[in-house]
Coordinates of C-alpha atoms and ligand atoms in Angstrom, one line a residue:
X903 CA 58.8 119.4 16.9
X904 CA 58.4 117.9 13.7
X905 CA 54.3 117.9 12.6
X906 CA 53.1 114.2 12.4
X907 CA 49.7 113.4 11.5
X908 CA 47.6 109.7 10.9
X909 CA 44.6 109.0 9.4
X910 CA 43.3 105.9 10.5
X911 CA 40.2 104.0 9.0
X912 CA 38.7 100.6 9.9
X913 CA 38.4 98.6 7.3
X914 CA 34.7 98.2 7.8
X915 CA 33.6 99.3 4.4
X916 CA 33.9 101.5 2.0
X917 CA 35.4 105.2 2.7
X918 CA 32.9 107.6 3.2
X919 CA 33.6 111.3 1.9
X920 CA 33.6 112.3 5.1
X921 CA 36.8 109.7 5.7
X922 CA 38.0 111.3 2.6
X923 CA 37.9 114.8 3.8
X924 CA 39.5 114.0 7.2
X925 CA 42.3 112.2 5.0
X926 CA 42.6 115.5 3.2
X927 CA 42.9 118.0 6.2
X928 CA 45.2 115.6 7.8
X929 CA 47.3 115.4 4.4
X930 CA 46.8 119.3 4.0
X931 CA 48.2 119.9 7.9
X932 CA 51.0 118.0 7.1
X933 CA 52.3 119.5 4.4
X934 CA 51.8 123.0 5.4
X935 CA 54.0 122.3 8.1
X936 CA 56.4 120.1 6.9
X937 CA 55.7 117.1 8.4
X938 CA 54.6 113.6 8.1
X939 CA 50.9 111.8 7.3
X940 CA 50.5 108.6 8.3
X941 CA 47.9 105.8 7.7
X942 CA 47.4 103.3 10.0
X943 CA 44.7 100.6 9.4
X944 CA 42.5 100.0 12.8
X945 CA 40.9 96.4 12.2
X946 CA 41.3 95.3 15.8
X947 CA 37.6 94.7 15.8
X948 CA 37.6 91.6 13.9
X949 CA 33.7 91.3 13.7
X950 CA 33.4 94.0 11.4
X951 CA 36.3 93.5 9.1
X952 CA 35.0 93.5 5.7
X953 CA 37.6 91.9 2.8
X954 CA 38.4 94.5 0.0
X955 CA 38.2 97.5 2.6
X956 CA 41.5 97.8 3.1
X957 CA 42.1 97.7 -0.6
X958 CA 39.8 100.5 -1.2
X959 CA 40.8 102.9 1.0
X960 CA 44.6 102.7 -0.5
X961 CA 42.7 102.9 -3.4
X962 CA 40.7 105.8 -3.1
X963 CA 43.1 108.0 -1.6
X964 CA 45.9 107.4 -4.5
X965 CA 43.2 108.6 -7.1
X966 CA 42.7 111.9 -4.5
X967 CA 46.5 112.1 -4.2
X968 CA 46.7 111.7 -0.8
X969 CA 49.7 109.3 -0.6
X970 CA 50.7 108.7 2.8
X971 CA 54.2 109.1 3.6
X972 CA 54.0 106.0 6.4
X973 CA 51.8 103.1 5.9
X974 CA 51.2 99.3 5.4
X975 CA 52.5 99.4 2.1
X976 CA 54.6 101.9 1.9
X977 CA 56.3 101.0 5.1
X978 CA 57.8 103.4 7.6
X979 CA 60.2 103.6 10.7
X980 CA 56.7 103.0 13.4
X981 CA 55.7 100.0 11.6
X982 CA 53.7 98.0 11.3
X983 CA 50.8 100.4 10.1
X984 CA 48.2 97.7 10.2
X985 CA 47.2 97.1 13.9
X986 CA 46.0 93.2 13.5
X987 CA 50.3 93.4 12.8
X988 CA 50.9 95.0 16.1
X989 CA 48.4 92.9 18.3
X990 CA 51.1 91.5 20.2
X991 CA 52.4 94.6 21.3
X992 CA 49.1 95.9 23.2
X993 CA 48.6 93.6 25.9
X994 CA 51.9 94.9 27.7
X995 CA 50.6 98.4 28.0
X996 CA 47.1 97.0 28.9
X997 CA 49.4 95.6 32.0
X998 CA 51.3 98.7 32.8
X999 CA 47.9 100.3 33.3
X1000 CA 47.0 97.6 35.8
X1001 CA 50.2 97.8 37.3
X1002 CA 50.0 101.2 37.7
X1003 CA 46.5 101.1 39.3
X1004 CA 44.8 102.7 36.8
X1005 CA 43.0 99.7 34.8
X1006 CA 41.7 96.6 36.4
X1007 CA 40.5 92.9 35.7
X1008 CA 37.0 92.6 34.7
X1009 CA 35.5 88.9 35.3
X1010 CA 32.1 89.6 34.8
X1011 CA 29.8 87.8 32.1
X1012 CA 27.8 88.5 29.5
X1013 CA 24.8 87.7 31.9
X1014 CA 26.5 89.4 35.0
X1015 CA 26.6 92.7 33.0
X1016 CA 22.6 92.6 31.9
X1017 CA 21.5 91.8 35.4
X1018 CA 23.8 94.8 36.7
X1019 CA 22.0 97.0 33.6
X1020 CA 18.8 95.9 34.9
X1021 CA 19.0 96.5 38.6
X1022 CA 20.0 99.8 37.8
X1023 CA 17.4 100.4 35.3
X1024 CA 14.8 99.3 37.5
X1025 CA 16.6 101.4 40.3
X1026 CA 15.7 104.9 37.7
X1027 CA 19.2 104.9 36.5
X1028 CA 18.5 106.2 32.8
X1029 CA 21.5 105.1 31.1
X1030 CA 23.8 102.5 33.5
X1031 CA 27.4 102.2 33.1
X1032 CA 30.1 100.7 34.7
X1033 CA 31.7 102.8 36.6
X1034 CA 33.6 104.3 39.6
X1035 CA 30.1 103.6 41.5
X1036 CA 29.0 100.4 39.7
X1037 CA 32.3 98.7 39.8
X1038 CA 32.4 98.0 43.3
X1039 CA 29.4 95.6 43.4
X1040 CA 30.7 93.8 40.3
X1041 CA 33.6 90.5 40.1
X1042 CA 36.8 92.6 39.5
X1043 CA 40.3 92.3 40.5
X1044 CA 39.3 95.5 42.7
X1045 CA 36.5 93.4 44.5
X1046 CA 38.3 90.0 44.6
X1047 CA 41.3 89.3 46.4
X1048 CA 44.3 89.5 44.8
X1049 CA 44.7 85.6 45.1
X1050 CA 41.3 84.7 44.0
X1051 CA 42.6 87.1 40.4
X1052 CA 45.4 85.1 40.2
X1053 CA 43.7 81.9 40.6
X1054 CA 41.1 82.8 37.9
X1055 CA 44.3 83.7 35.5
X1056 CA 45.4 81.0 35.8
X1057 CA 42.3 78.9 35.2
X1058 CA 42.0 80.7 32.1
X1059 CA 38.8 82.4 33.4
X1060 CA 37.7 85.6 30.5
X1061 CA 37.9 88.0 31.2
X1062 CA 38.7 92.1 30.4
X1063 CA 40.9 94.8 31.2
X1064 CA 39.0 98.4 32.3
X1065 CA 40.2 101.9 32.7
X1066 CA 40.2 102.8 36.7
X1067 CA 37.7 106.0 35.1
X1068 CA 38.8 108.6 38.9
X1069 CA 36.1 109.3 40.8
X1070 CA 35.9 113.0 41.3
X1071 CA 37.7 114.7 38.5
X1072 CA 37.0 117.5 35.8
X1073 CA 38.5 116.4 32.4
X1074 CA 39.6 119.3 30.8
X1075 CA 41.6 119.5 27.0
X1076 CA 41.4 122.2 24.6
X1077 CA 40.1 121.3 21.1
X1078 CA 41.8 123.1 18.7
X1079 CA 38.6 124.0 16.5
X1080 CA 36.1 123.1 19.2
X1081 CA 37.8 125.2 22.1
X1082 CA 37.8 123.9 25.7
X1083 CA 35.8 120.6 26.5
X1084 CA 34.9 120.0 30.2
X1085 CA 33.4 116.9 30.9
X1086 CA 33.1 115.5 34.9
X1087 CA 34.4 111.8 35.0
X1088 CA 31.1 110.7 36.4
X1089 CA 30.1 111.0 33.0
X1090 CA 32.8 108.6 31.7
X1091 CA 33.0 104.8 32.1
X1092 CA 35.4 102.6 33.1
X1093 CA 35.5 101.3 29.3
X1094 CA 37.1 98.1 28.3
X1095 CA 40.7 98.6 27.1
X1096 CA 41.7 94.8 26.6
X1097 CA 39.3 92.5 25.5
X1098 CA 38.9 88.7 26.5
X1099 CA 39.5 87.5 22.7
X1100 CA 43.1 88.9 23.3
X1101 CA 42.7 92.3 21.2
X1102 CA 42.8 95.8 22.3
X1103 CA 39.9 97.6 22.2
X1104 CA 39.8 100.7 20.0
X1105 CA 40.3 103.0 22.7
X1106 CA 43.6 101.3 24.0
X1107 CA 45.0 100.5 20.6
X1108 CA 44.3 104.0 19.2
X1109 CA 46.3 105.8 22.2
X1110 CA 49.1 103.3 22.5
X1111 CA 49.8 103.9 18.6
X1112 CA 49.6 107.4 18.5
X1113 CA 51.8 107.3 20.9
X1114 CA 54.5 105.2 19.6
X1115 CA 53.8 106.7 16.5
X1116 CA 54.4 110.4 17.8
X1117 CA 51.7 111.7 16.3
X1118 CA 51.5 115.6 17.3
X1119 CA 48.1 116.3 16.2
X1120 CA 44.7 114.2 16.1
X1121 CA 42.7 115.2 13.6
X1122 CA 39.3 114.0 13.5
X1123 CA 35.6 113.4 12.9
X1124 CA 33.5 115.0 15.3
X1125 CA 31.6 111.6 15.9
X1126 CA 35.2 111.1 18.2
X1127 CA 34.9 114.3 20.5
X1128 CA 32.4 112.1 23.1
X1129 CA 35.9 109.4 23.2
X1130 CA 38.3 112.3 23.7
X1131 CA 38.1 112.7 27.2
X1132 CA 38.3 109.1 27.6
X1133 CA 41.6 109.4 25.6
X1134 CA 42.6 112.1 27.8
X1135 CA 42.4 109.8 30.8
X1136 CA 44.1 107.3 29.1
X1137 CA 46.9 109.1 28.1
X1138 CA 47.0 110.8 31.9
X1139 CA 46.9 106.9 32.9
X1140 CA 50.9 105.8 31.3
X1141 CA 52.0 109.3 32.1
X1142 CA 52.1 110.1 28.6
X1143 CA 52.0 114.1 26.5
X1144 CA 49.1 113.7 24.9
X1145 CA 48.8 115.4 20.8
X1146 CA 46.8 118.2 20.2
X1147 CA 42.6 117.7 19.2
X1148 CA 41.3 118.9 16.5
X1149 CA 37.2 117.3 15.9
X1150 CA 36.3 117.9 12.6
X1151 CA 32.4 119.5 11.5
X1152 CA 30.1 116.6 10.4
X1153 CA 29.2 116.6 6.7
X1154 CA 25.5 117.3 7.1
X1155 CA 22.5 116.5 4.2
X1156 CA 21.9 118.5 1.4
X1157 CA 18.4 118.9 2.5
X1158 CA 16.8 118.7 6.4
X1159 CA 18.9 118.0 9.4
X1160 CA 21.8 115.3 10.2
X1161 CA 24.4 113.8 9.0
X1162 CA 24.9 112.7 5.1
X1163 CA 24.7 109.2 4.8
X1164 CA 24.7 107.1 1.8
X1165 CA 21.2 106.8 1.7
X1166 CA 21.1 110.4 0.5
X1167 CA 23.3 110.2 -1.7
X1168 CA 20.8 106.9 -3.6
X1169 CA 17.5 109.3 -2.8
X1170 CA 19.3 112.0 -4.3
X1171 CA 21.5 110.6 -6.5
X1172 CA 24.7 111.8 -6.0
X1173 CA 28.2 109.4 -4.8
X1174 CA 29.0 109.7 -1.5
X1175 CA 32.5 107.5 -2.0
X1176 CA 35.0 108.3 -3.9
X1177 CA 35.1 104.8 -5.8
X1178 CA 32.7 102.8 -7.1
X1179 CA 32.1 100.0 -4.5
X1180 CA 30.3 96.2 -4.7
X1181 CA 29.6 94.9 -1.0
X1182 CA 31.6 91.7 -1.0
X1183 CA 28.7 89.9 1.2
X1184 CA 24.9 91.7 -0.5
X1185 CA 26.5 92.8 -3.7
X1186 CA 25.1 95.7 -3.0
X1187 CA 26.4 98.1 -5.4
X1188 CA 27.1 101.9 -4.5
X1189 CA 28.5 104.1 -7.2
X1190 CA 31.4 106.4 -6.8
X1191 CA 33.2 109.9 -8.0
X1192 CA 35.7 109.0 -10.2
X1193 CA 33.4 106.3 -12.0
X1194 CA 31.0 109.2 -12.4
X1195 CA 33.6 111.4 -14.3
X1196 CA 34.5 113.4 -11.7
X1197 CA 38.3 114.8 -11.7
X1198 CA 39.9 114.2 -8.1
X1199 CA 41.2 117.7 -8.5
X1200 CA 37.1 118.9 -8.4
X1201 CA 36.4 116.5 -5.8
X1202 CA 39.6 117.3 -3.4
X1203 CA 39.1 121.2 -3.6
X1204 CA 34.7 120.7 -3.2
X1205 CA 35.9 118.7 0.1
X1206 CA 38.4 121.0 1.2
X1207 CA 35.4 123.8 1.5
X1208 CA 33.3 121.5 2.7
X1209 CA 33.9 122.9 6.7
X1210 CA 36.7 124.9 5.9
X1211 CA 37.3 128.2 4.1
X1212 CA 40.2 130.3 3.1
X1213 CA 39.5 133.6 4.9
X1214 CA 38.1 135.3 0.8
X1215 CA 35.6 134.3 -1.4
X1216 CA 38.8 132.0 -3.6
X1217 CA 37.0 128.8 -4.4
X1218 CA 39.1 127.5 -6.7
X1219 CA 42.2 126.2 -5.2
X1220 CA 44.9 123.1 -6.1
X1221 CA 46.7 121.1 -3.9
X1222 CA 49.5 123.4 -3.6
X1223 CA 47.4 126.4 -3.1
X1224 CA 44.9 124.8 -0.2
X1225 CA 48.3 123.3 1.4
X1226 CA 49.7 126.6 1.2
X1227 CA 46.2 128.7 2.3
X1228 CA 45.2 125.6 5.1
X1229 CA 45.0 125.7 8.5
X1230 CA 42.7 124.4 11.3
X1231 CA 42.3 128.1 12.8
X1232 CA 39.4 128.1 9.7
X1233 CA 38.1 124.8 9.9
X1234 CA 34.2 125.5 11.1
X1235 CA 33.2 124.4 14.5
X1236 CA 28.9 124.0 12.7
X1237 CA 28.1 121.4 10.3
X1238 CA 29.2 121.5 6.5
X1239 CA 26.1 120.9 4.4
X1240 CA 26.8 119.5 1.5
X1241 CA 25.7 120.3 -2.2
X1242 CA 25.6 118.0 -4.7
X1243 CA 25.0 121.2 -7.3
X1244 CA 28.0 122.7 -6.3
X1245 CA 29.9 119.5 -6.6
X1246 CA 29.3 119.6 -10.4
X1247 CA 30.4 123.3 -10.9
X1248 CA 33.6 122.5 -9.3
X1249 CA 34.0 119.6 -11.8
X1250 CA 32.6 122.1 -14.6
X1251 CA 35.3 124.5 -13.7
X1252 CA 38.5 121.8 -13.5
X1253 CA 37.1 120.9 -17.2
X1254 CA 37.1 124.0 -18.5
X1255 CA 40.8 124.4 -17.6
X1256 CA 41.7 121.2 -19.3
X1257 CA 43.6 121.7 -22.6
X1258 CA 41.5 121.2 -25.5
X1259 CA 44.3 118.8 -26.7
X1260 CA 43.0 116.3 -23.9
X1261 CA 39.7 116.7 -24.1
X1262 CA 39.6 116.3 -28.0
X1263 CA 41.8 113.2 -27.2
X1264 CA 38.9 112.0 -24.9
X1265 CA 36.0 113.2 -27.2
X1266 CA 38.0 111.4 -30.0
X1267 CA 37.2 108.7 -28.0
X1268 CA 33.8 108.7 -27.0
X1269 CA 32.8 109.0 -30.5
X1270 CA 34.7 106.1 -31.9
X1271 CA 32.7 103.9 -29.1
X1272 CA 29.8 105.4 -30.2
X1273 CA 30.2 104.6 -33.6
X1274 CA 31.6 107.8 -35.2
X1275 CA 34.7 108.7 -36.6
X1276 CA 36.4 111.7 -37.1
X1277 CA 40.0 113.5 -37.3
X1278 CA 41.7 114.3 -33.7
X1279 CA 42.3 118.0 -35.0
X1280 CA 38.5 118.2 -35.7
X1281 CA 37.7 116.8 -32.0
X1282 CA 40.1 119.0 -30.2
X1283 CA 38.5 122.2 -32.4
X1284 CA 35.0 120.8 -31.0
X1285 CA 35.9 120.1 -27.7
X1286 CA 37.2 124.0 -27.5
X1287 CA 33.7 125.0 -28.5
X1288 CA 32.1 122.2 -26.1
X1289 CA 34.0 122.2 -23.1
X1290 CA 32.1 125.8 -21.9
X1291 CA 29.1 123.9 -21.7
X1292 CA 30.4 120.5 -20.5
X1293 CA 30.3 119.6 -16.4
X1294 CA 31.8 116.1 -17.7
X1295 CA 34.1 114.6 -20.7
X1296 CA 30.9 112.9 -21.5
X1297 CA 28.4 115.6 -21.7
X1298 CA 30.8 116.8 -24.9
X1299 CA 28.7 113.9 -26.9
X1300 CA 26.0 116.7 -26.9
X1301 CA 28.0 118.2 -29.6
X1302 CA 27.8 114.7 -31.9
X1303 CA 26.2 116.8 -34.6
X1304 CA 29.4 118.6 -35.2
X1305 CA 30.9 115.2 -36.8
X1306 CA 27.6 113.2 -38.7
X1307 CA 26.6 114.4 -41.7
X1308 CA 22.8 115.4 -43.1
X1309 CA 20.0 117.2 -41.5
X1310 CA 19.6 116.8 -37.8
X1311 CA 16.5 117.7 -37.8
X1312 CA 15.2 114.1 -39.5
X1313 CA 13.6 111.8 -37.5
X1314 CA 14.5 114.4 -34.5
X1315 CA 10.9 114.7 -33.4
X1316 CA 11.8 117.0 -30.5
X1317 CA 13.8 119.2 -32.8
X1318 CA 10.6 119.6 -35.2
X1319 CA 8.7 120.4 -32.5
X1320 CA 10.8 123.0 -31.2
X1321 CA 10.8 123.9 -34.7
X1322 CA 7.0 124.8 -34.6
X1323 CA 7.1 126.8 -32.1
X1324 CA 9.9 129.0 -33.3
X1325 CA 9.3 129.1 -37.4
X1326 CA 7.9 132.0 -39.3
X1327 CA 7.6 132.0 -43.1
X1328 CA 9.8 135.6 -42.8
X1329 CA 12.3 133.2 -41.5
X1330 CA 12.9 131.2 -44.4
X1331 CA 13.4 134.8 -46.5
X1332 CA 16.3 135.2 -44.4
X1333 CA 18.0 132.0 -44.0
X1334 CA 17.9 131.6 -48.3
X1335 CA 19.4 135.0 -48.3
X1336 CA 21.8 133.7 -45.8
X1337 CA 22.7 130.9 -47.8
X1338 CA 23.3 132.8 -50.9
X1339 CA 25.8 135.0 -48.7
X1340 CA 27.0 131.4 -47.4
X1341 CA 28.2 130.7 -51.1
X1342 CA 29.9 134.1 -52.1
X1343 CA 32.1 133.9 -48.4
X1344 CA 35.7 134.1 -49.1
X1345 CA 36.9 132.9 -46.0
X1346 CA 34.1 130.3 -43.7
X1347 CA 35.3 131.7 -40.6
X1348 CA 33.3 132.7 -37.4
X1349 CA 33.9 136.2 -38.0
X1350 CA 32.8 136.4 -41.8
X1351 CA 29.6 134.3 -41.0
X1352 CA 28.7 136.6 -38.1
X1353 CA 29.2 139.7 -40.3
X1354 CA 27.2 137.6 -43.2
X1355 CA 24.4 136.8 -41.0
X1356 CA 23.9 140.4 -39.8
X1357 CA 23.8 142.1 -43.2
X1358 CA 20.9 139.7 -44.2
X1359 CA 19.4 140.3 -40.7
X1360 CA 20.0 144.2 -42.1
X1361 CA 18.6 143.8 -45.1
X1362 CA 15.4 142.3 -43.9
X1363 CA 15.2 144.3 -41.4
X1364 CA 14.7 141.5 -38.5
X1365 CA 15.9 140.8 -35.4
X1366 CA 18.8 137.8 -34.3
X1367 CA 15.6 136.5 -32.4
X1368 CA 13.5 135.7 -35.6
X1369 CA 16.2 134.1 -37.1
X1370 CA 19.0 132.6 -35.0
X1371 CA 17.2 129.8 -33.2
X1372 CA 15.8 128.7 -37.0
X1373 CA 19.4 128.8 -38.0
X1374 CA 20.2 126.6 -35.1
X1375 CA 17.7 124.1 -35.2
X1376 CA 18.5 123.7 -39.1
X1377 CA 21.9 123.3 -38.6
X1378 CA 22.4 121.8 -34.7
X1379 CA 18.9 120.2 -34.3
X1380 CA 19.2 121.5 -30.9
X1381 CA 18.9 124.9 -28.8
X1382 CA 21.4 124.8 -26.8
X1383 CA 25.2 124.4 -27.7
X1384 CA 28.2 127.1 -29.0
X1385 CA 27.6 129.8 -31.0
X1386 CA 26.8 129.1 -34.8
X1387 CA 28.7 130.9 -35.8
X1388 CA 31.3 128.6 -34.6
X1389 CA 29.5 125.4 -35.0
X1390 CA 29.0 126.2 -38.4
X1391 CA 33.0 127.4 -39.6
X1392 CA 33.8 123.8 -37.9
X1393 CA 31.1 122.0 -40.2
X1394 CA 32.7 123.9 -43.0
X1395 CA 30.5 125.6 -46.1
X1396 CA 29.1 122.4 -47.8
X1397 CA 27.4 120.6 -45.0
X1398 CA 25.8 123.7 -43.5
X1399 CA 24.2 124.7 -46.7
X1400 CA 23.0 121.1 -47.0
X1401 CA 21.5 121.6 -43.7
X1402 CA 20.0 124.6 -44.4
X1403 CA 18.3 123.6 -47.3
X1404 CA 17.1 120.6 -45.6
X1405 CA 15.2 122.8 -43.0
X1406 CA 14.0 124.8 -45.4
X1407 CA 12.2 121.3 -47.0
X1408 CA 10.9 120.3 -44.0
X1409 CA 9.3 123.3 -42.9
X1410 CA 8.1 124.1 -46.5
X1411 CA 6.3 120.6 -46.3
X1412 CA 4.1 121.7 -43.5
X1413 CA 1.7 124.1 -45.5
Ligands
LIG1132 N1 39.4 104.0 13.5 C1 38.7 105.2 13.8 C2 37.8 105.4 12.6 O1 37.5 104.5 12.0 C3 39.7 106.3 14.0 C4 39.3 107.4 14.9 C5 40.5 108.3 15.2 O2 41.0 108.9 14.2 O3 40.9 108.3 16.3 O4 37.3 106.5 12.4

């Protein structure tokens, strides 16, 4: 049996993370067992088709990598992917179900339906359904005679097909992450399979696909385990093998209870889509991961965690090693709570494998927009010394001290202060001493001004703590960033003892 696997969005809006990471585990399953991973669009529910969905989702998952080897644009031998494409294929199996006695004609209206909801309500029925019960007092082709049906077909009466939900039986299937659900039919509705506008419902389109699509294994959110037993009965209905389940944890808040919603993700400020996203009808604007500077790398191997784990403490994985290392057996039955935090330090660690080639590239870059020019060997030596402390390309602009010339420290009024607090007059003994050494240094490496620094710190007899964060203020005009010993071999001899006098000035101006 050959493994194939579908993901299968609406195009209702933009795709959630959580799509994403049900995307990924299908893609994952796939590979790991050499099979196929479908997408198959589900807009059968015209009300809620929102243009540029569609779009996004192909969109979205090419950035992640997830290519699907089947879909509406790349093709395949179930086609068509895109089940507005298939609609005229539904209503046939909609039939067989009725011709089989397990579905039936529904000619009830809108109004019918409320009244039946409110008898029932009124009767201390808490939630009312239509059902094995409730169907028998209702305008159905199991109530009517079979002429009176055939008369309202023919009149072009609406009306719906239902599932004929049994009466009296246990509906059993074994979840492959959840373990066995049991849920009694009573519990299950006889739910609309055909609708009167001529479309499938969800339900019926969803099976009948996966069907003809021979998928082998449904993978999930867990919002679907309350349909599953539905599904069950439907497949049970054509006489069909049904695929494996396999419900998937939600993807809970960072903080408090429930499920992650994009809402969080604006209080919080964090993405919760991969793309950025514009809502074609409020404009509404929602921003995503790879807009953000996020690598897909960071953001496929965060996800791939985020319910699942690989049996050690290994969190850094790449596609090959999470295919290789996946499987459902260690997908989490509990919600995965997400952590913004964490997302960042996957993204820090996926930058600090980057080559500094790249990154200089990109720095190289960033400057020039922002107005300052440099060599691309000078950017790729600075982005070596910036990328440890860097969570995105961007944060490397920290560093933009490494490429101006003169004093950071003028009109840098949060350097000064800093300044204050950390200046000493012993500290200016040392740092002229330094500079002296600064001149005589044969070689402005690293290494020589480390051993220069600690010979004055010798001589004086003070501690890396008196001095250093002086040095740095003078020379960086801020306290964090690389060692300066480093900083100051890539500023090169001249232009850190210019910057070293220039503190000196300043601070000698205060008394
Ligand atoms: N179209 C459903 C969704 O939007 C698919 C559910 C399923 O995978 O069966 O999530």
């Amino acid at each position: 049996m050959t493994v194939r696997v579908r993901f299968a969005p609406s195009p209702t809006g933009p795709l959630h993370m959580g799509g994403v990471r049900t995307a990924l585990y299908n893609y994952l399953f796939a590979r790991k067992h050499g099979g196929q991973f479908l997408l198959r669009v589900e807009d059968t529910d015209q009300t809620r088709y929102v243009p540029g969905a569609e779009d996004y989702i192909k969109e979205s998952l090419a950035w992640c990598g997830l290519v699907p080897d089947e879909s509406p644009w790349a093709g395949g031998p179930d086609g068509p992917y895109r089940q507005s494409d298939r609609k005229h294929l539904y209503k046939a199996y909609a039939d067989e179900l009725i011709a089989k006695d397990k579905a039936y004609y529904a000619f009830d209206t809108p109004e019918e339906l409320d009244a039946m909801r409110e008898r029932l309500q009124a009767a201390g029925v808490a939630a009312p359904a239509y059902n094995a019960v409730t169907r028998e007092h209702m305008k159905n082709s199991i109530t009517l005679g079979a002429d009176e049906v055939k008369e309202r077909i023919a009149r072009g009466d609406a009306y719906v097909i239902r599932l004929k939900v049994p009466r009296h039986v246990e509906v059993r299937f074994e979840d492959i992450i959840r373990g066995w659900v049991t849920v009694h039919s009573a519990n299950i509705d006889d739910k609309v399979l055909f609708k009167s506008d001529g479309m499938p419902t969800y339900h019926l389109a969803n099976i009948v696909d996966d069907h003809l699509m021979r998928i082998t294994h449904v993978i999930r959110g867990e919002e679907w385990l309350p349909s599953a037993p539905l599904h069950v009965l439907i497949y049970e209905a054509f006489g069909w093998e049904r695929p494996a389940f396999a419900h998937l944890p939600l993807i809970l808040k960072p903080d408090g209870n429930g499920k992650l919603s994009k809402r969080d993700g604006d209080r919080l400020g964090f993405p919760v889509f991969a793309l950025d996203w514009t809502d074609p009808v409020t404009n509404e604007k929602s921003s995503g991961y790879r807009e953000r500077g996020y690598y897909p790398e960071a953001f496929i191997n965060m996800l791939a965690l985020l319910g699942w784990n690989p049996g050690t403490d290994q969190e850094i994985m790449s596609v090959d090693e999470l295919v290789r290392l996946f499987d459902l057996d260690r997908v989490h039955k509990g919600g995965a709570r997400f952590d913004p935090e964490k997302t960042k330090w996957f993204n820090q660690q996926y930058l600090r494998m980057r080559p500094d080639a790249e990154l200089g590239a990109q720095l190289l870059e960033l400057l020039r927009e922002q107005g300052i020019g440099t060599t691309l060997d000078r950017a790729i030596r600075a982005a070596a010394l910036l990328k440890e402390r860097a969570t995105f390309v961007g944060d490397m602009l920290e560093g933009s001290y490494l490429f101006t010339t003169g004093s950071p420290l003028s009109g840098n009024a949060v350097a000064e202060t800093e300044l204050r607090k950390r200046w000493k007059p012993e500290a200016a003994t040392a740092i002229e001493a330094y500079i002296a050494a600064l001149k005589e240094l044969p070689s402005f490496t690293p290494e020589a001004l480390d051993a220069a620094f600690n010979a004055v710190l010798l001589g004086k007899g003070m501690k890396t703590g008196q001095v250093m964060p002086v040095y740095r203020l003078f020379v960086a005009g801020r306290m964090q960033g690389p060692g300066m010993f480093d900083v100051s071999a890539l500023l090169g001899r001249e232009e850190v003892i210019a910057r070293l006098k220039a503190g000196l000035a300043l601070c000698a101006s205060w008394v």
